mmCIF file with all atom_site columns, C-alpha atoms and ligand atoms in Angstrom:
data_model
loop_
_atom_site.group_PDB
_atom_site.id
_atom_site.type_symbol
_atom_site.label_atom_id
_atom_site.label_alt_id
_atom_site.label_comp_id
_atom_site.label_asym_id
_atom_site.label_entity_id
_atom_site.label_seq_id
_atom_site.pdbx_PDB_ins_code
_atom_site.Cartn_x
_atom_site.Cartn_y
_atom_site.Cartn_z
_atom_site.occupancy
_atom_site.B_iso_or_equiv
_atom_site.pdbx_formal_charge
_atom_site.auth_seq_id
_atom_site.auth_comp_id
_atom_site.auth_asym_id
_atom_site.auth_atom_id
_atom_site.pdbx_PDB_model_num
ATOM   1   C  CA  . MET A 1 1   ? 66.362  114.990 105.686 1.00 73.00 ? 208 MET A CA  1
ATOM   2   C  CA  . ARG A 1 2   ? 65.952  112.902 102.559 1.00 92.00 ? 209 ARG A CA  1
ATOM   3   C  CA  . LEU A 1 3   ? 68.510  111.619 100.105 1.00 96.00 ? 210 LEU A CA  1
ATOM   4   C  CA  . LEU A 1 4   ? 68.202  112.308 96.409  1.00 97.00 ? 211 LEU A CA  1
ATOM   5   C  CA  . LEU A 1 5   ? 68.912  109.470 93.990  1.00 98.00 ? 212 LEU A CA  1
ATOM   6   C  CA  . VAL A 1 6   ? 69.554  110.388 90.362  1.00 98.00 ? 213 VAL A CA  1
ATOM   7   C  CA  . GLU A 1 7   ? 69.475  107.186 88.304  1.00 97.00 ? 214 GLU A CA  1
ATOM   8   C  CA  . ASP A 1 8   ? 67.571  106.444 85.098  1.00 97.00 ? 215 ASP A CA  1
ATOM   9   C  CA  . ASP A 1 9   ? 67.920  102.642 85.171  1.00 95.00 ? 216 ASP A CA  1
ATOM   10  C  CA  . ASP A 1 10  ? 64.940  101.124 87.022  1.00 96.00 ? 217 ASP A CA  1
ATOM   11  C  CA  . ILE A 1 11  ? 66.681  97.903  88.019  1.00 93.00 ? 218 ILE A CA  1
ATOM   12  C  CA  . VAL A 1 12  ? 69.702  99.677  89.478  1.00 93.00 ? 219 VAL A CA  1
ATOM   13  C  CA  . ALA A 1 13  ? 67.511  102.342 91.101  1.00 95.00 ? 220 ALA A CA  1
ATOM   14  C  CA  . ASP A 1 14  ? 65.263  99.707  92.726  1.00 95.00 ? 221 ASP A CA  1
ATOM   15  C  CA  . ALA A 1 15  ? 68.247  97.900  94.199  1.00 93.00 ? 222 ALA A CA  1
ATOM   16  C  CA  . ILE A 1 16  ? 69.655  101.162 95.585  1.00 94.00 ? 223 ILE A CA  1
ATOM   17  C  CA  . LEU A 1 17  ? 66.264  102.212 96.958  1.00 95.00 ? 224 LEU A CA  1
ATOM   18  C  CA  . ARG A 1 18  ? 65.872  98.863  98.714  1.00 94.00 ? 225 ARG A CA  1
ATOM   19  C  CA  . GLY A 1 19  ? 69.352  99.126  100.231 1.00 92.00 ? 226 GLY A CA  1
ATOM   20  C  CA  . LEU A 1 20  ? 68.994  102.706 101.428 1.00 93.00 ? 227 LEU A CA  1
ATOM   21  C  CA  . THR A 1 21  ? 65.470  102.150 102.728 1.00 92.00 ? 228 THR A CA  1
ATOM   22  C  CA  . ALA A 1 22  ? 66.717  99.130  104.686 1.00 90.00 ? 229 ALA A CA  1
ATOM   23  C  CA  . ALA A 1 23  ? 69.371  101.446 106.159 1.00 88.00 ? 230 ALA A CA  1
ATOM   24  C  CA  . GLN A 1 24  ? 66.491  103.702 107.334 1.00 88.00 ? 231 GLN A CA  1
ATOM   25  C  CA  . TYR A 1 25  ? 66.987  106.446 104.755 1.00 91.00 ? 232 TYR A CA  1
ATOM   26  C  CA  . SER A 1 26  ? 64.129  108.106 103.004 1.00 93.00 ? 233 SER A CA  1
ATOM   27  C  CA  . VAL A 1 27  ? 64.964  108.534 99.332  1.00 95.00 ? 234 VAL A CA  1
ATOM   28  C  CA  . HIS A 1 28  ? 63.529  110.639 96.533  1.00 96.00 ? 235 HIS A CA  1
ATOM   29  C  CA  . ARG A 1 29  ? 64.401  109.248 93.119  1.00 97.00 ? 236 ARG A CA  1
ATOM   30  C  CA  . VAL A 1 30  ? 64.592  111.184 89.865  1.00 98.00 ? 237 VAL A CA  1
ATOM   31  C  CA  . MET A 1 31  ? 65.675  110.024 86.407  1.00 97.00 ? 238 MET A CA  1
ATOM   32  C  CA  . SER A 1 32  ? 67.624  112.963 84.965  1.00 98.00 ? 239 SER A CA  1
ATOM   33  C  CA  . ALA A 1 33  ? 69.943  115.861 85.801  1.00 97.00 ? 240 ALA A CA  1
ATOM   34  C  CA  . GLU A 1 34  ? 67.178  118.325 84.976  1.00 97.00 ? 241 GLU A CA  1
ATOM   35  C  CA  . ALA A 1 35  ? 64.715  116.623 87.325  1.00 98.00 ? 242 ALA A CA  1
ATOM   36  C  CA  . ALA A 1 36  ? 67.418  116.573 90.022  1.00 98.00 ? 243 ALA A CA  1
ATOM   37  C  CA  . GLN A 1 37  ? 67.982  120.318 89.689  1.00 97.00 ? 244 GLN A CA  1
ATOM   38  C  CA  . ALA A 1 38  ? 64.254  120.940 89.957  1.00 96.00 ? 245 ALA A CA  1
ATOM   39  C  CA  . ALA A 1 39  ? 64.008  118.739 93.069  1.00 96.00 ? 246 ALA A CA  1
ATOM   40  C  CA  . ILE A 1 40  ? 66.994  120.439 94.735  1.00 95.00 ? 247 ILE A CA  1
ATOM   41  C  CA  . ALA A 1 41  ? 65.467  123.849 94.039  1.00 93.00 ? 248 ALA A CA  1
ATOM   42  C  CA  . HIS A 1 42  ? 62.386  122.784 96.042  1.00 91.00 ? 249 HIS A CA  1
ATOM   43  C  CA  . GLU A 1 43  ? 63.819  120.716 98.843  1.00 92.00 ? 250 GLU A CA  1
ATOM   44  C  CA  . GLU A 1 44  ? 67.006  120.559 100.877 1.00 90.00 ? 251 GLU A CA  1
ATOM   45  C  CA  . PHE A 1 45  ? 68.533  117.086 100.602 1.00 92.00 ? 252 PHE A CA  1
ATOM   46  C  CA  . ALA A 1 46  ? 71.151  115.661 102.953 1.00 90.00 ? 253 ALA A CA  1
ATOM   47  C  CA  . LEU A 1 47  ? 73.012  114.016 100.086 1.00 95.00 ? 254 LEU A CA  1
ATOM   48  C  CA  . ALA A 1 48  ? 72.721  113.288 96.371  1.00 97.00 ? 255 ALA A CA  1
ATOM   49  C  CA  . VAL A 1 49  ? 73.650  109.877 94.934  1.00 97.00 ? 256 VAL A CA  1
ATOM   50  C  CA  . ILE A 1 50  ? 74.244  110.543 91.243  1.00 96.00 ? 257 ILE A CA  1
ATOM   51  C  CA  . ASP A 1 51  ? 74.772  108.070 88.422  1.00 95.00 ? 258 ASP A CA  1
ATOM   52  C  CA  . VAL A 1 52  ? 77.200  109.296 85.742  1.00 92.00 ? 259 VAL A CA  1
ATOM   53  C  CA  . GLY A 1 53  ? 75.229  107.791 82.837  1.00 92.00 ? 260 GLY A CA  1
ATOM   54  C  CA  . LEU A 1 54  ? 71.970  109.708 82.522  1.00 95.00 ? 261 LEU A CA  1
ATOM   55  C  CA  . PRO A 1 55  ? 69.842  110.665 79.529  1.00 95.00 ? 262 PRO A CA  1
ATOM   56  C  CA  . GLY A 1 56  ? 70.504  114.295 78.601  1.00 94.00 ? 263 GLY A CA  1
ATOM   57  C  CA  . ALA A 1 57  ? 73.089  115.994 80.818  1.00 96.00 ? 264 ALA A CA  1
ATOM   58  C  CA  . ASP A 1 58  ? 75.285  113.399 82.552  1.00 94.00 ? 265 ASP A CA  1
ATOM   59  C  CA  . GLY A 1 59  ? 75.969  113.073 86.281  1.00 94.00 ? 266 GLY A CA  1
ATOM   60  C  CA  . LEU A 1 60  ? 79.221  115.036 86.206  1.00 92.00 ? 267 LEU A CA  1
ATOM   61  C  CA  . THR A 1 61  ? 77.545  117.914 84.396  1.00 94.00 ? 268 THR A CA  1
ATOM   62  C  CA  . LEU A 1 62  ? 74.915  117.863 87.131  1.00 96.00 ? 269 LEU A CA  1
ATOM   63  C  CA  . VAL A 1 63  ? 77.617  118.137 89.836  1.00 93.00 ? 270 VAL A CA  1
ATOM   64  C  CA  . ARG A 1 64  ? 79.217  121.054 87.993  1.00 91.00 ? 271 ARG A CA  1
ATOM   65  C  CA  . ARG A 1 65  ? 75.864  122.822 87.665  1.00 93.00 ? 272 ARG A CA  1
ATOM   66  C  CA  . LEU A 1 66  ? 75.080  122.326 91.370  1.00 91.00 ? 273 LEU A CA  1
ATOM   67  C  CA  . ARG A 1 67  ? 78.455  123.674 92.437  1.00 85.00 ? 274 ARG A CA  1
ATOM   68  C  CA  . SER A 1 68  ? 78.273  126.681 90.159  1.00 84.00 ? 275 SER A CA  1
ATOM   69  C  CA  . ALA A 1 69  ? 74.799  127.381 91.554  1.00 86.00 ? 276 ALA A CA  1
ATOM   70  C  CA  . GLY A 1 70  ? 76.378  127.450 95.037  1.00 81.00 ? 277 GLY A CA  1
ATOM   71  C  CA  . LYS A 1 71  ? 74.791  124.164 96.214  1.00 84.00 ? 278 LYS A CA  1
ATOM   72  C  CA  . SER A 1 72  ? 77.098  122.456 98.670  1.00 81.00 ? 279 SER A CA  1
ATOM   73  C  CA  . LEU A 1 73  ? 75.162  119.249 99.362  1.00 89.00 ? 280 LEU A CA  1
ATOM   74  C  CA  . PRO A 1 74  ? 77.467  116.208 99.455  1.00 91.00 ? 281 PRO A CA  1
ATOM   75  C  CA  . THR A 1 75  ? 77.501  114.194 96.230  1.00 94.00 ? 282 THR A CA  1
ATOM   76  C  CA  . LEU A 1 76  ? 78.343  110.530 95.755  1.00 94.00 ? 283 LEU A CA  1
ATOM   77  C  CA  . ILE A 1 77  ? 78.979  109.563 92.142  1.00 92.00 ? 284 ILE A CA  1
ATOM   78  C  CA  . LEU A 1 78  ? 78.099  106.118 90.812  1.00 92.00 ? 285 LEU A CA  1
ATOM   79  C  CA  . THR A 1 79  ? 80.109  105.064 87.830  1.00 87.00 ? 286 THR A CA  1
ATOM   80  C  CA  . ALA A 1 80  ? 80.522  101.946 85.738  1.00 81.00 ? 287 ALA A CA  1
ATOM   81  C  CA  . ARG A 1 81  ? 84.175  102.581 84.994  1.00 72.00 ? 288 ARG A CA  1
ATOM   82  C  CA  . CYS A 1 82  ? 86.384  104.647 87.229  1.00 68.00 ? 289 CYS A CA  1
ATOM   83  C  CA  . THR A 1 83  ? 89.734  105.513 85.719  1.00 74.00 ? 290 THR A CA  1
ATOM   84  C  CA  . LEU A 1 84  ? 92.182  107.916 87.319  1.00 74.00 ? 291 LEU A CA  1
ATOM   85  C  CA  . ALA A 1 85  ? 91.189  110.567 84.756  1.00 77.00 ? 292 ALA A CA  1
ATOM   86  C  CA  . ASP A 1 86  ? 87.491  110.116 85.611  1.00 76.00 ? 293 ASP A CA  1
ATOM   87  C  CA  . LYS A 1 87  ? 88.215  110.563 89.307  1.00 76.00 ? 294 LYS A CA  1
ATOM   88  C  CA  . VAL A 1 88  ? 90.329  113.671 88.798  1.00 76.00 ? 295 VAL A CA  1
ATOM   89  C  CA  . LYS A 1 89  ? 87.644  115.193 86.613  1.00 79.00 ? 296 LYS A CA  1
ATOM   90  C  CA  . ALA A 1 90  ? 84.852  114.446 89.070  1.00 80.00 ? 297 ALA A CA  1
ATOM   91  C  CA  . LEU A 1 91  ? 86.834  115.793 92.036  1.00 76.00 ? 298 LEU A CA  1
ATOM   92  C  CA  . ASP A 1 92  ? 87.691  118.933 90.108  1.00 77.00 ? 299 ASP A CA  1
ATOM   93  C  CA  . LEU A 1 93  ? 84.009  119.428 89.401  1.00 80.00 ? 300 LEU A CA  1
ATOM   94  C  CA  . GLY A 1 94  ? 83.229  119.203 93.112  1.00 80.00 ? 301 GLY A CA  1
ATOM   95  C  CA  . ALA A 1 95  ? 82.077  115.604 93.662  1.00 86.00 ? 302 ALA A CA  1
ATOM   96  C  CA  . ASP A 1 96  ? 82.715  114.253 97.171  1.00 84.00 ? 303 ASP A CA  1
ATOM   97  C  CA  . ASP A 1 97  ? 83.034  110.515 96.690  1.00 86.00 ? 304 ASP A CA  1
ATOM   98  C  CA  . PHE A 1 98  ? 82.709  107.680 94.147  1.00 85.00 ? 305 PHE A CA  1
ATOM   99  C  CA  . LEU A 1 99  ? 81.476  104.179 94.026  1.00 88.00 ? 306 LEU A CA  1
ATOM   100 C  CA  . SER A 1 100 ? 82.128  101.868 91.064  1.00 87.00 ? 307 SER A CA  1
ATOM   101 C  CA  . LYS A 1 101 ? 79.356  99.600  89.865  1.00 87.00 ? 308 LYS A CA  1
ATOM   102 C  CA  . PRO A 1 102 ? 78.646  96.902  90.849  1.00 88.00 ? 309 PRO A CA  1
ATOM   103 C  CA  . PHE A 1 103 ? 78.672  97.600  94.584  1.00 90.00 ? 310 PHE A CA  1
ATOM   104 C  CA  . GLU A 1 104 ? 77.122  96.155  97.712  1.00 90.00 ? 311 GLU A CA  1
ATOM   105 C  CA  . ALA A 1 105 ? 74.141  97.958  99.237  1.00 89.00 ? 312 ALA A CA  1
ATOM   106 C  CA  . ALA A 1 106 ? 75.910  97.946  102.604 1.00 89.00 ? 313 ALA A CA  1
ATOM   107 C  CA  . GLU A 1 107 ? 78.884  99.781  101.137 1.00 90.00 ? 314 GLU A CA  1
ATOM   108 C  CA  . LEU A 1 108 ? 76.672  102.421 99.561  1.00 93.00 ? 315 LEU A CA  1
ATOM   109 C  CA  . ALA A 1 109 ? 74.869  102.983 102.875 1.00 91.00 ? 316 ALA A CA  1
ATOM   110 C  CA  . ALA A 1 110 ? 78.212  103.219 104.704 1.00 88.00 ? 317 ALA A CA  1
ATOM   111 C  CA  . ARG A 1 111 ? 79.551  105.800 102.237 1.00 89.00 ? 318 ARG A CA  1
ATOM   112 C  CA  . CYS A 1 112 ? 76.352  107.824 102.541 1.00 91.00 ? 319 CYS A CA  1
ATOM   113 C  CA  . ARG A 1 113 ? 76.615  107.785 106.326 1.00 87.00 ? 320 ARG A CA  1
ATOM   114 C  CA  . ALA A 1 114 ? 80.256  108.919 106.222 1.00 83.00 ? 321 ALA A CA  1
ATOM   115 C  CA  . LEU A 1 115 ? 79.523  111.762 103.808 1.00 86.00 ? 322 LEU A CA  1
ATOM   116 C  CA  . MET A 1 116 ? 76.602  113.033 105.859 1.00 85.00 ? 323 MET A CA  1
ATOM   117 C  CA  . ARG A 1 117 ? 78.567  112.805 109.094 1.00 77.00 ? 324 ARG A CA  1
ATOM   118 C  CA  . ARG A 1 118 ? 81.362  114.877 107.590 1.00 76.00 ? 325 ARG A CA  1
ATOM   119 C  CA  . SER A 1 119 ? 79.055  117.515 106.238 1.00 77.00 ? 326 SER A CA  1
ATOM   120 C  CA  . SER A 1 120 ? 77.089  117.836 109.479 1.00 71.00 ? 327 SER A CA  1
ATOM   121 C  CA  . GLY A 1 121 ? 80.344  118.024 111.460 1.00 68.00 ? 328 GLY A CA  1
ATOM   122 C  CA  . ALA A 1 122 ? 81.537  120.801 109.182 1.00 67.00 ? 329 ALA A CA  1
ATOM   123 C  CA  . ALA A 1 123 ? 78.187  122.591 109.503 1.00 66.00 ? 330 ALA A CA  1
ATOM   124 C  CA  . ASN A 1 124 ? 78.411  122.539 113.332 1.00 70.00 ? 331 ASN A CA  1
ATOM   125 C  CA  . GLY A 1 125 ? 81.889  123.973 113.020 1.00 77.00 ? 332 GLY A CA  1
ATOM   126 C  CA  . ILE A 1 126 ? 83.611  121.234 115.013 1.00 81.00 ? 333 ILE A CA  1
ATOM   127 C  CA  . VAL A 1 127 ? 85.083  118.155 113.405 1.00 81.00 ? 334 VAL A CA  1
ATOM   128 C  CA  . LYS A 1 128 ? 86.071  115.474 115.873 1.00 78.00 ? 335 LYS A CA  1
ATOM   129 C  CA  . LEU A 1 129 ? 88.439  112.739 114.875 1.00 78.00 ? 336 LEU A CA  1
ATOM   130 C  CA  . ASN A 1 130 ? 89.966  110.177 117.149 1.00 79.00 ? 337 ASN A CA  1
ATOM   131 C  CA  . ARG A 1 131 ? 92.547  112.255 118.980 1.00 87.00 ? 338 ARG A CA  1
ATOM   132 C  CA  . MET A 1 132 ? 92.040  115.454 117.124 1.00 89.00 ? 339 MET A CA  1
ATOM   133 C  CA  . SER A 1 133 ? 89.355  118.103 117.342 1.00 90.00 ? 340 SER A CA  1
ATOM   134 C  CA  . VAL A 1 134 ? 89.175  120.870 114.753 1.00 90.00 ? 341 VAL A CA  1
ATOM   135 C  CA  . ASP A 1 135 ? 87.044  123.891 115.541 1.00 89.00 ? 342 ASP A CA  1
ATOM   136 C  CA  . LEU A 1 136 ? 86.419  125.432 112.120 1.00 84.00 ? 343 LEU A CA  1
ATOM   137 C  CA  . SER A 1 137 ? 84.714  128.583 113.358 1.00 79.00 ? 344 SER A CA  1
ATOM   138 C  CA  . GLY A 1 138 ? 87.106  129.225 116.263 1.00 84.00 ? 345 GLY A CA  1
ATOM   139 C  CA  . LYS A 1 139 ? 90.105  128.168 114.141 1.00 88.00 ? 346 LYS A CA  1
ATOM   140 C  CA  . ARG A 1 140 ? 91.531  125.910 116.835 1.00 92.00 ? 347 ARG A CA  1
ATOM   141 C  CA  . LEU A 1 141 ? 93.199  122.562 116.534 1.00 95.00 ? 348 LEU A CA  1
ATOM   142 C  CA  . CYS A 1 142 ? 93.477  120.335 119.591 1.00 95.00 ? 349 CYS A CA  1
ATOM   143 C  CA  . ILE A 1 143 ? 95.260  117.018 119.797 1.00 94.00 ? 350 ILE A CA  1
ATOM   144 C  CA  . ASP A 1 144 ? 94.709  114.976 122.955 1.00 92.00 ? 351 ASP A CA  1
ATOM   145 C  CA  . GLU A 1 145 ? 93.000  118.082 124.436 1.00 90.00 ? 352 GLU A CA  1
ATOM   146 C  CA  . MET A 1 146 ? 96.140  120.210 123.881 1.00 94.00 ? 353 MET A CA  1
ATOM   147 C  CA  . GLU A 1 147 ? 95.869  123.223 121.595 1.00 95.00 ? 354 GLU A CA  1
ATOM   148 C  CA  . ILE A 1 148 ? 98.380  123.192 118.725 1.00 96.00 ? 355 ILE A CA  1
ATOM   149 C  CA  . ASP A 1 149 ? 99.766  126.449 117.289 1.00 96.00 ? 356 ASP A CA  1
ATOM   150 C  CA  . LEU A 1 150 ? 99.450  126.706 113.529 1.00 96.00 ? 357 LEU A CA  1
ATOM   151 C  CA  . THR A 1 151 ? 100.519 129.438 111.124 1.00 94.00 ? 358 THR A CA  1
ATOM   152 C  CA  . ALA A 1 152 ? 97.752  131.032 109.051 1.00 92.00 ? 359 ALA A CA  1
ATOM   153 C  CA  . ARG A 1 153 ? 98.691  128.970 106.007 1.00 93.00 ? 360 ARG A CA  1
ATOM   154 C  CA  . GLU A 1 154 ? 99.002  125.712 107.901 1.00 95.00 ? 361 GLU A CA  1
ATOM   155 C  CA  . TRP A 1 155 ? 95.524  126.376 109.241 1.00 94.00 ? 362 TRP A CA  1
ATOM   156 C  CA  . LEU A 1 156 ? 94.160  126.979 105.734 1.00 93.00 ? 363 LEU A CA  1
ATOM   157 C  CA  . VAL A 1 157 ? 95.651  123.683 104.533 1.00 95.00 ? 364 VAL A CA  1
ATOM   158 C  CA  . LEU A 1 158 ? 94.154  121.841 107.508 1.00 95.00 ? 365 LEU A CA  1
ATOM   159 C  CA  . GLU A 1 159 ? 90.755  123.473 107.108 1.00 91.00 ? 366 GLU A CA  1
ATOM   160 C  CA  . CYS A 1 160 ? 90.609  122.585 103.419 1.00 91.00 ? 367 CYS A CA  1
ATOM   161 C  CA  . LEU A 1 161 ? 91.506  118.928 104.082 1.00 92.00 ? 368 LEU A CA  1
ATOM   162 C  CA  . VAL A 1 162 ? 89.320  118.521 107.183 1.00 88.00 ? 369 VAL A CA  1
ATOM   163 C  CA  . ARG A 1 163 ? 86.238  119.650 105.263 1.00 82.00 ? 370 ARG A CA  1
ATOM   164 C  CA  . ARG A 1 164 ? 86.859  116.661 102.995 1.00 81.00 ? 371 ARG A CA  1
ATOM   165 C  CA  . ILE A 1 165 ? 88.380  114.221 105.403 1.00 80.00 ? 372 ILE A CA  1
ATOM   166 C  CA  . GLY A 1 166 ? 89.043  110.793 103.934 1.00 79.00 ? 373 GLY A CA  1
ATOM   167 C  CA  . GLN A 1 167 ? 88.655  112.133 100.405 1.00 81.00 ? 374 GLN A CA  1
ATOM   168 C  CA  . ILE A 1 168 ? 91.214  113.154 97.843  1.00 86.00 ? 375 ILE A CA  1
ATOM   169 C  CA  . VAL A 1 169 ? 91.484  116.928 97.575  1.00 89.00 ? 376 VAL A CA  1
ATOM   170 C  CA  . PRO A 1 170 ? 93.132  118.095 94.336  1.00 90.00 ? 377 PRO A CA  1
ATOM   171 C  CA  . LYS A 1 171 ? 96.359  120.067 94.858  1.00 90.00 ? 378 LYS A CA  1
ATOM   172 C  CA  . GLU A 1 172 ? 94.952  123.021 92.926  1.00 87.00 ? 379 GLU A CA  1
ATOM   173 C  CA  . ARG A 1 173 ? 92.077  123.249 95.363  1.00 87.00 ? 380 ARG A CA  1
ATOM   174 C  CA  . VAL A 1 174 ? 94.447  123.344 98.352  1.00 91.00 ? 381 VAL A CA  1
ATOM   175 C  CA  . GLN A 1 175 ? 96.610  125.943 96.598  1.00 90.00 ? 382 GLN A CA  1
ATOM   176 C  CA  . GLN A 1 176 ? 93.493  128.030 95.996  1.00 85.00 ? 383 GLN A CA  1
ATOM   177 C  CA  . ALA A 1 177 ? 92.452  127.721 99.648  1.00 86.00 ? 384 ALA A CA  1
ATOM   178 C  CA  . VAL A 1 178 ? 95.894  128.717 100.926 1.00 88.00 ? 385 VAL A CA  1
ATOM   179 C  CA  . ALA A 1 179 ? 96.482  131.650 98.613  1.00 85.00 ? 386 ALA A CA  1
ATOM   180 C  CA  . PRO A 1 180 ? 93.336  132.643 96.700  1.00 76.00 ? 387 PRO A CA  1
ATOM   181 C  CA  . ASP A 1 181 ? 94.804  135.879 95.337  1.00 75.00 ? 388 ASP A CA  1
ATOM   182 C  CA  . GLN A 1 182 ? 98.237  134.769 94.330  1.00 76.00 ? 389 GLN A CA  1
ATOM   183 C  CA  . ASP A 1 183 ? 99.959  131.847 92.729  1.00 79.00 ? 390 ASP A CA  1
ATOM   184 C  CA  . ILE A 1 184 ? 101.632 129.555 95.168  1.00 85.00 ? 391 ILE A CA  1
ATOM   185 C  CA  . THR A 1 185 ? 103.928 126.931 93.715  1.00 87.00 ? 392 THR A CA  1
ATOM   186 C  CA  . ALA A 1 186 ? 103.431 123.249 94.376  1.00 85.00 ? 393 ALA A CA  1
ATOM   187 C  CA  . ASN A 1 187 ? 106.779 123.279 96.219  1.00 89.00 ? 394 ASN A CA  1
ATOM   188 C  CA  . ALA A 1 188 ? 105.743 126.148 98.491  1.00 91.00 ? 395 ALA A CA  1
ATOM   189 C  CA  . LEU A 1 189 ? 102.495 124.332 99.231  1.00 92.00 ? 396 LEU A CA  1
ATOM   190 C  CA  . GLU A 1 190 ? 104.425 121.166 100.034 1.00 93.00 ? 397 GLU A CA  1
ATOM   191 C  CA  . VAL A 1 191 ? 106.429 123.134 102.642 1.00 94.00 ? 398 VAL A CA  1
ATOM   192 C  CA  . HIS A 1 192 ? 103.241 124.148 104.471 1.00 95.00 ? 399 HIS A CA  1
ATOM   193 C  CA  . VAL A 1 193 ? 101.886 120.625 104.197 1.00 96.00 ? 400 VAL A CA  1
ATOM   194 C  CA  . SER A 1 194 ? 105.107 119.132 105.619 1.00 96.00 ? 401 SER A CA  1
ATOM   195 C  CA  . ARG A 1 195 ? 105.102 121.500 108.580 1.00 97.00 ? 402 ARG A CA  1
ATOM   196 C  CA  . LEU A 1 196 ? 101.459 120.755 109.267 1.00 97.00 ? 403 LEU A CA  1
ATOM   197 C  CA  . ARG A 1 197 ? 102.185 117.042 108.983 1.00 96.00 ? 404 ARG A CA  1
ATOM   198 C  CA  . ALA A 1 198 ? 104.915 117.378 111.627 1.00 96.00 ? 405 ALA A CA  1
ATOM   199 C  CA  . LYS A 1 199 ? 102.533 119.194 113.975 1.00 96.00 ? 406 LYS A CA  1
ATOM   200 C  CA  . LEU A 1 200 ? 99.830  116.543 113.560 1.00 95.00 ? 407 LEU A CA  1
ATOM   201 C  CA  . GLY A 1 201 ? 102.358 113.891 114.553 1.00 92.00 ? 408 GLY A CA  1
ATOM   202 C  CA  . ASP A 1 202 ? 100.673 110.515 114.638 1.00 88.00 ? 409 ASP A CA  1
ATOM   203 C  CA  . ALA A 1 203 ? 97.199  111.918 115.355 1.00 90.00 ? 410 ALA A CA  1
ATOM   204 C  CA  . ALA A 1 204 ? 96.351  112.054 111.639 1.00 91.00 ? 411 ALA A CA  1
ATOM   205 C  CA  . ILE A 1 205 ? 98.069  111.457 108.316 1.00 91.00 ? 412 ILE A CA  1
ATOM   206 C  CA  . ILE A 1 206 ? 98.183  113.719 105.286 1.00 95.00 ? 413 ILE A CA  1
ATOM   207 C  CA  . ARG A 1 207 ? 98.834  111.461 102.314 1.00 93.00 ? 414 ARG A CA  1
ATOM   208 C  CA  . SER A 1 208 ? 100.202 112.809 99.046  1.00 93.00 ? 415 SER A CA  1
ATOM   209 C  CA  . LEU A 1 209 ? 98.670  110.946 96.126  1.00 89.00 ? 416 LEU A CA  1
ATOM   210 C  CA  . ARG A 1 210 ? 100.752 111.483 93.042  1.00 86.00 ? 417 ARG A CA  1
ATOM   211 C  CA  . GLY A 1 211 ? 98.842  113.273 90.314  1.00 84.00 ? 418 GLY A CA  1
ATOM   212 C  CA  . LEU A 1 212 ? 95.678  113.421 92.426  1.00 87.00 ? 419 LEU A CA  1
ATOM   213 C  CA  . GLY A 1 213 ? 96.209  115.554 95.502  1.00 91.00 ? 420 GLY A CA  1
ATOM   214 C  CA  . TYR A 1 214 ? 96.155  115.164 99.282  1.00 94.00 ? 421 TYR A CA  1
ATOM   215 C  CA  . ARG A 1 215 ? 94.030  113.100 101.606 1.00 91.00 ? 422 ARG A CA  1
ATOM   216 C  CA  . LEU A 1 216 ? 93.699  113.587 105.368 1.00 91.00 ? 423 LEU A CA  1
ATOM   217 C  CA  . GLU A 1 217 ? 93.150  110.316 107.198 1.00 87.00 ? 424 GLU A CA  1
ATOM   218 C  CA  . GLU A 1 218 ? 92.347  109.889 110.843 1.00 77.00 ? 425 GLU A CA  1
ATOM   219 C  CA  . MET A 1 219 ? 94.348  107.326 112.741 1.00 71.00 ? 426 MET A CA  1
ATOM   220 C  CA  . ARG A 1 220 ? 92.427  104.504 114.327 1.00 62.00 ? 427 ARG A CA  1
ATOM   221 C  CA  . PRO A 1 221 ? 93.269  103.924 117.982 1.00 56.00 ? 428 PRO A CA  1
ATOM   222 C  CA  . ALA A 1 222 ? 95.819  101.123 118.361 1.00 52.00 ? 429 ALA A CA  1
HETATM 223 CA CA1 . CA  B 2 .   ? 72.244  105.240 84.393  1.00 88.50 ? 688 CA  B CA1 1
#
């Protein structure tokens, strides 16, 4: 499957195209949010690399439009400045990752690979981390081949974080996943997160990032 690049600046786009082509990706480039939407309507892309600064609708508006149209393709946002507020906004809109300009081609290719690996793992239903295996369709968590018992809410927290492993998931999104029909307080959510954390032991870490949300990180083997 091809990658979609949404970037209006020719010099930046050429550099990205060279880097991704060298990493064996086939890339379709468009110059605007509108052209990106048209391309996505015609073809299924493995990933979209989207610059924030575009003529007409900007990159974040594009992400919001894709998500509200039910498109789940992974999105990597390129941005010149990346403040905390920018990140929160982009994550809330449904972006999957960011890269601040300027960046190295190798880093862009690595981020693309990671995003596509995560989304294909999630599509197969089984996400394998170092010592942990999460079967999303069978709702089973195994650590070192041993099945771990989780409550329904612990499972929902895990599922929500595993689908975006390595990325910051806003607290509101986890709250929504755990209790879509009712309000759950941040404290109540923290209780489920703490219990899940204890069950994961040292197989994975759930980090709390103040003001941003949670991030599940796999542990590298020692
Ligand atoms: Ca641009």
